[in-house]
Coordinates of C-alpha atoms and ligand atoms in Angstrom, one line a residue:
M1 CA 2.0 3.2 -19.5
R2 CA 3.9 6.4 -19.6
L3 CA 3.1 8.8 -16.8
T4 CA 3.3 11.9 -18.4
G5 CA -0.6 13.8 -18.9
R6 CA -2.1 10.7 -16.4
I7 CA -5.0 10.9 -13.8
A8 CA -3.2 9.4 -10.8
V9 CA -5.2 8.9 -7.4
V10 CA -3.3 7.9 -4.5
T11 CA -4.3 7.4 -1.1
G12 CA -2.6 7.5 1.9
A13 CA -1.1 10.5 0.2
S14 CA -0.4 12.9 3.8
Q15 CA 3.0 11.1 4.3
G16 CA 5.2 8.2 4.1
I17 CA 4.6 6.1 0.9
G18 CA 1.6 8.3 -0.2
A19 CA 3.0 11.7 -0.1
A20 CA 6.8 10.5 -2.2
T21 CA 4.5 8.3 -4.8
A22 CA 2.2 11.6 -5.3
L23 CA 6.0 13.5 -6.1
T24 CA 7.4 11.1 -8.1
L25 CA 4.0 10.5 -10.3
A26 CA 3.8 14.3 -10.6
R27 CA 7.4 14.9 -11.4
R28 CA 6.8 12.1 -14.3
G29 CA 4.0 14.7 -15.5
S30 CA 0.7 13.2 -13.4
V31 CA -2.1 15.2 -12.3
V32 CA -2.1 13.7 -8.8
V33 CA -5.2 13.3 -6.8
L34 CA -4.1 13.2 -3.3
V35 CA -6.3 11.6 -0.7
A36 CA -6.1 11.4 3.3
R37 CA -7.7 12.6 6.5
S38 CA -5.4 15.5 7.2
A39 CA -6.5 18.0 5.0
E40 CA -3.3 20.5 6.1
A41 CA -0.6 17.7 5.3
L42 CA -2.6 17.0 1.7
E43 CA -2.0 20.7 1.2
S44 CA 1.6 20.7 2.1
V45 CA 2.5 18.0 -0.1
V46 CA 0.1 19.9 -3.0
Q47 CA 2.5 23.0 -2.9
R48 CA 5.3 20.7 -3.1
V49 CA 4.1 19.2 -6.2
Q50 CA 3.6 23.0 -7.2
G51 CA 6.7 24.0 -6.0
F52 CA 8.4 21.9 -9.6
G53 CA 5.3 23.0 -11.4
G54 CA 3.6 19.9 -11.2
R55 CA -0.2 19.7 -10.8
A56 CA -2.3 18.3 -7.5
V57 CA -5.5 18.4 -5.8
A58 CA -6.0 17.4 -2.2
V59 CA -9.1 15.6 -1.4
P60 CA -9.4 15.1 2.1
A61 CA -11.7 11.8 2.8
D62 CA -11.5 9.4 5.9
L63 CA -11.8 6.1 3.9
T64 CA -13.2 3.8 6.8
D65 CA -16.1 5.3 5.6
V66 CA -17.9 3.9 2.5
D67 CA -19.5 6.9 1.9
A68 CA -16.9 9.7 2.0
I69 CA -15.5 7.1 -0.7
G70 CA -18.6 7.5 -2.9
T71 CA -18.5 11.5 -2.2
L72 CA -14.7 11.1 -3.1
A73 CA -15.2 9.3 -6.7
E74 CA -18.2 11.4 -7.7
R75 CA -15.8 14.5 -7.0
V76 CA -12.7 12.8 -8.8
L77 CA -14.4 11.3 -11.7
G78 CA -17.0 14.7 -12.3
E79 CA -13.9 16.9 -12.0
F80 CA -10.8 14.6 -13.8
G81 CA -13.0 11.9 -15.9
A82 CA -11.4 8.1 -15.1
P83 CA -8.2 8.0 -12.8
D84 CA -5.2 6.4 -15.3
V85 CA -3.5 5.2 -11.8
L86 CA -5.1 4.4 -8.5
V87 CA -2.7 3.4 -5.5
N88 CA -4.1 2.0 -2.8
N89 CA -2.1 2.9 -0.1
A90 CA -3.5 4.4 3.1
G91 CA -2.9 1.7 5.7
A92 CA -2.9 1.6 9.6
G93 CA -3.1 -0.9 12.5
R94 CA -0.7 -1.7 15.1
W95 CA 0.7 -5.5 15.6
L96 CA -1.2 -7.2 18.3
F97 CA -2.1 -10.7 19.0
L98 CA -5.7 -11.4 18.1
D99 CA -6.9 -11.7 21.8
D100 CA -5.4 -8.6 23.3
T101 CA -6.7 -6.4 20.5
P102 CA -9.9 -4.5 21.1
A103 CA -13.0 -5.5 18.9
A104 CA -12.9 -1.7 17.6
E105 CA -9.7 -1.8 16.7
L106 CA -9.8 -5.0 14.8
D107 CA -12.3 -3.5 12.9
A108 CA -10.3 -0.1 11.9
M109 CA -7.6 -3.0 11.2
T110 CA -10.1 -4.4 8.5
A111 CA -11.2 -0.9 7.3
L112 CA -7.8 -0.1 6.2
P113 CA -6.0 -1.3 4.2
F114 CA -8.5 -3.8 2.9
S115 CA -11.7 -2.1 2.9
A116 CA -10.4 0.8 1.8
A117 CA -8.7 -0.8 -1.1
L118 CA -11.8 -2.7 -2.2
H119 CA -14.3 0.2 -1.8
V120 CA -12.2 2.8 -3.5
T121 CA -11.3 0.7 -6.5
R122 CA -15.1 -0.6 -7.0
S123 CA -16.2 2.9 -6.9
F124 CA -13.5 3.9 -10.0
L125 CA -14.1 0.6 -11.5
P126 CA -16.6 1.2 -14.2
A127 CA -14.9 4.5 -15.6
M128 CA -11.4 2.9 -15.9
R129 CA -13.0 -0.4 -17.2
S130 CA -15.0 1.5 -20.0
R131 CA -12.1 3.6 -20.7
G132 CA -10.1 0.2 -21.4
A133 CA -7.1 1.3 -19.9
G134 CA -5.3 1.8 -16.3
R135 CA -3.8 0.4 -13.5
V136 CA -4.6 -0.3 -9.8
V137 CA -1.7 -0.7 -7.5
N138 CA -2.1 -2.3 -4.4
V139 CA 1.1 -1.6 -1.8
N140 CA 1.0 -4.3 0.5
S141 CA 3.2 -5.6 3.9
P142 CA 5.6 -8.9 3.2
V143 CA 3.2 -10.1 6.2
S144 CA 0.7 -10.4 3.7
R145 CA 2.7 -13.6 2.6
M146 CA 4.8 -14.3 5.6
P147 CA 2.8 -13.9 8.6
I148 CA 4.9 -12.7 11.9
P149 CA 3.7 -13.7 15.4
G150 CA 1.7 -11.1 17.3
A151 CA 0.3 -9.3 14.4
T152 CA -3.2 -11.2 14.0
G153 CA -5.6 -8.3 12.2
Y154 CA -2.5 -6.5 10.7
A155 CA -1.6 -10.0 8.8
A156 CA -5.5 -10.8 8.1
S157 CA -6.0 -7.5 6.4
R158 CA -2.6 -7.9 4.4
Y159 CA -3.8 -11.5 3.5
A160 CA -7.4 -9.9 2.3
L161 CA -5.7 -7.3 0.4
R162 CA -3.5 -9.9 -1.7
G163 CA -6.6 -11.6 -2.3
L164 CA -8.1 -8.4 -3.7
T165 CA -5.2 -8.2 -5.9
A166 CA -5.3 -11.7 -7.0
A167 CA -9.1 -11.9 -7.7
L168 CA -9.1 -8.4 -9.1
R169 CA -6.3 -9.4 -11.7
Q170 CA -8.4 -12.1 -12.9
D171 CA -11.6 -9.9 -13.4
L172 CA -10.0 -7.4 -15.0
R173 CA -7.8 -9.7 -17.6
G174 CA -8.0 -8.6 -21.1
T175 CA -9.8 -5.3 -20.6
G176 CA -6.6 -3.4 -20.5
V177 CA -6.5 -2.8 -16.8
G178 CA -3.8 -4.0 -15.0
V179 CA -3.4 -4.7 -11.3
S180 CA 0.0 -4.8 -9.6
E181 CA 0.9 -5.5 -6.2
V182 CA 3.9 -3.7 -4.5
V183 CA 5.6 -5.2 -1.8
P184 CA 8.6 -3.5 0.1
G185 CA 10.5 -4.5 3.3
K186 CA 10.4 -2.1 6.2
V187 CA 10.2 1.8 5.2
S188 CA 11.8 4.2 7.0
S189 CA 8.5 6.4 7.4
A190 CA 6.6 7.3 10.4
Y191 CA 4.5 4.1 10.3
F192 CA 6.2 2.4 13.3
R193 CA 5.5 5.5 15.0
N194 CA 2.1 6.4 13.8
N195 CA 1.6 2.9 14.9
P196 CA 3.3 2.1 18.6
G197 CA 4.3 -1.2 19.6
A198 CA 5.2 -2.9 15.8
E199 CA 8.5 -2.0 15.3
E200 CA 10.1 -4.2 18.4
R201 CA 7.5 -7.1 16.7
I202 CA 9.4 -7.7 14.2
P203 CA 11.5 -10.8 13.9
L204 CA 15.1 -10.8 14.1
V205 CA 15.0 -13.0 11.3
A206 CA 13.8 -10.2 9.0
R207 CA 16.2 -7.5 10.6
L208 CA 18.7 -8.7 7.8
I209 CA 16.3 -6.9 5.3
P210 CA 17.6 -3.6 4.5
T211 CA 15.0 -0.6 5.4
V212 CA 14.1 0.9 2.0
T213 CA 12.9 4.7 2.0
P214 CA 9.5 6.1 0.8
E215 CA 11.1 7.4 -2.1
R216 CA 12.6 4.1 -3.3
V217 CA 9.1 2.6 -2.6
A218 CA 7.6 5.4 -5.2
E219 CA 10.3 4.8 -7.9
E220 CA 9.2 1.1 -7.7
I221 CA 5.8 2.2 -7.4
A222 CA 5.8 4.2 -10.6
R223 CA 8.1 2.0 -12.7
A224 CA 5.3 -0.6 -12.0
V225 CA 2.8 1.0 -13.7
E226 CA 5.3 2.0 -16.1
R227 CA 6.2 -1.1 -17.1
G228 CA 3.0 -2.8 -16.3
R229 CA 4.4 -5.3 -13.5
D230 CA 2.1 -7.5 -11.2
E231 CA 4.2 -7.8 -8.6
V232 CA 7.2 -6.1 -7.0
V233 CA 8.9 -7.6 -4.1
F234 CA 11.8 -5.5 -3.3
P235 CA 14.9 -5.0 -1.7
W236 CA 16.2 -8.7 -3.0
Q237 CA 16.9 -9.7 0.3
L238 CA 13.0 -9.6 0.6
K239 CA 12.6 -11.4 -2.8
A240 CA 15.2 -14.0 -1.7
F241 CA 12.8 -14.6 1.8
D242 CA 9.9 -14.1 -0.7
L243 CA 11.6 -16.8 -3.0
T244 CA 12.6 -19.4 -0.3
N245 CA 8.9 -19.2 1.7
R246 CA 7.1 -20.7 -2.0
V247 CA 9.8 -23.3 -1.7
L248 CA 10.0 -24.1 1.7
P249 CA 7.4 -22.6 3.9
G250 CA 8.0 -24.5 6.6
V251 CA 11.3 -23.0 6.9
V252 CA 10.2 -19.2 6.7
S253 CA 7.0 -19.9 8.9
Y254 CA 9.8 -21.6 11.8
L255 CA 12.3 -18.9 11.4
T256 CA 9.9 -16.2 11.9
W257 CA 8.2 -17.8 15.1
R258 CA 11.8 -18.5 16.5
T259 CA 12.8 -15.1 16.3
G260 CA 9.7 -13.3 16.7
T261 CA 7.2 -11.9 19.5
H262 CA 6.1 -14.9 22.1
R263 CA 4.0 -14.3 25.2
Ligands
NAP1 N1 6.5 1.4 6.4 C1 6.7 0.2 6.6 O1 7.7 -0.2 7.0 C2 5.8 -0.7 5.3 C3 6.2 -1.5 4.8 C4 5.4 -2.3 3.8 C5 4.3 -1.9 3.9 N2 3.6 -0.6 4.2 C6 2.4 -0.7 4.1 O2 2.5 0.4 3.0 C7 1.2 1.4 3.6 C8 1.6 3.1 4.1 O3 2.5 2.6 4.7 P1 3.4 4.2 5.6 O4 4.4 3.6 5.8 O5 3.3 5.4 4.5 O6 2.5 4.5 6.9 P2 2.3 6.2 7.2 O7 3.6 6.9 7.2 O8 1.9 5.9 8.6 O9 0.9 6.4 6.3 C9 -0.1 6.3 6.3 C10 -1.2 7.0 5.4 O10 -2.3 6.6 5.3 C11 -3.2 7.3 5.6 N3 -4.3 7.0 6.5 C12 -4.4 6.2 7.7 N4 -6.0 6.3 8.1 C13 -6.6 6.6 6.6 C14 -7.8 6.8 7.0 N5 -8.8 6.4 7.9 N6 -8.4 7.4 5.5 C15 -7.4 8.0 5.0 N7 -5.9 7.6 4.6 C16 -6.0 7.4 5.9 C17 -2.6 8.5 6.4 O11 -3.0 10.0 6.5 P3 -4.3 10.5 7.6 O12 -3.5 10.2 9.0 O13 -3.8 12.1 7.3 O14 -5.3 9.8 7.4 C18 -1.2 8.2 5.8 O15 -1.2 9.3 5.1 C19 0.9 0.9 5.2 O16 -0.6 -0.1 4.5 C20 1.6 -0.3 4.9 O17 0.9 -1.2 6.0 C21 4.5 -0.5 5.0

């Protein structure tokens, strides 16, 4: 799908991967709808888009609130109609062992990215289906396929997002609406500052995978939409781990455990 003249909704667009994605899609000619909680940070991304003559609108919303998602969808559908592209990117969550995680924080980890993607997609799906074209992109973590020790709630939410991606792809087969999963390795966003205690838990073996920039992730997302690609795992070193994991899951599991966090 060409991105010129499309309507793209990007969640978690106030910073990091989401902000870079909004800028990239806008540079390719899409009108971008930016969603996150921080109105001020969203507005500064809108201004950057307008700075190069692009079109963007900020719709602040807390995606842990299902009612707020309903209001967001109503506004977007009313003002723009069905989105051509929906990027479910908003995410957060510290890396903690299950029994070290306060119950409320565990609920928050489930709410985002998983439940947010579930409800946001559900809200836009009827309109996207009836138009018979479009693409949903779910941004996921390598932990969605290779769990590491000491990040139970985080991993469960990413596995659930992966399940949603696969199930939705089956549901939408033949409708003209595609589903992509974009899985980068470590990204040089503020994620690890925003979620303290996680970075130290990256297993030593995973540190062989180079860090990528949010702009690189944005480029991969744009390309996944343009080429209709279902799954993009990168950089190639992560792809190699992923492929090894499919053939020899016990080896990857042992290495991530052996070189990961213990208590
Ligand atoms: N960074 C990495 O190394 C990496 C690698 C692979 C995958 N990922 C995944 O990619 C996604 C984005 O990560 P990132 O690196 O861009 O993180 P980030 O820089 O921390 O950005 C997270 C985004 O999510 C938004 N957000 C958080 N809570 C929200 C809520 N309740 N409602 C609406 N928006 C909310 C934040 O905006 P507000 O705070 O303004 O709401 C922000 O825009 C995450 O799911 C992460 O797991 C990250």
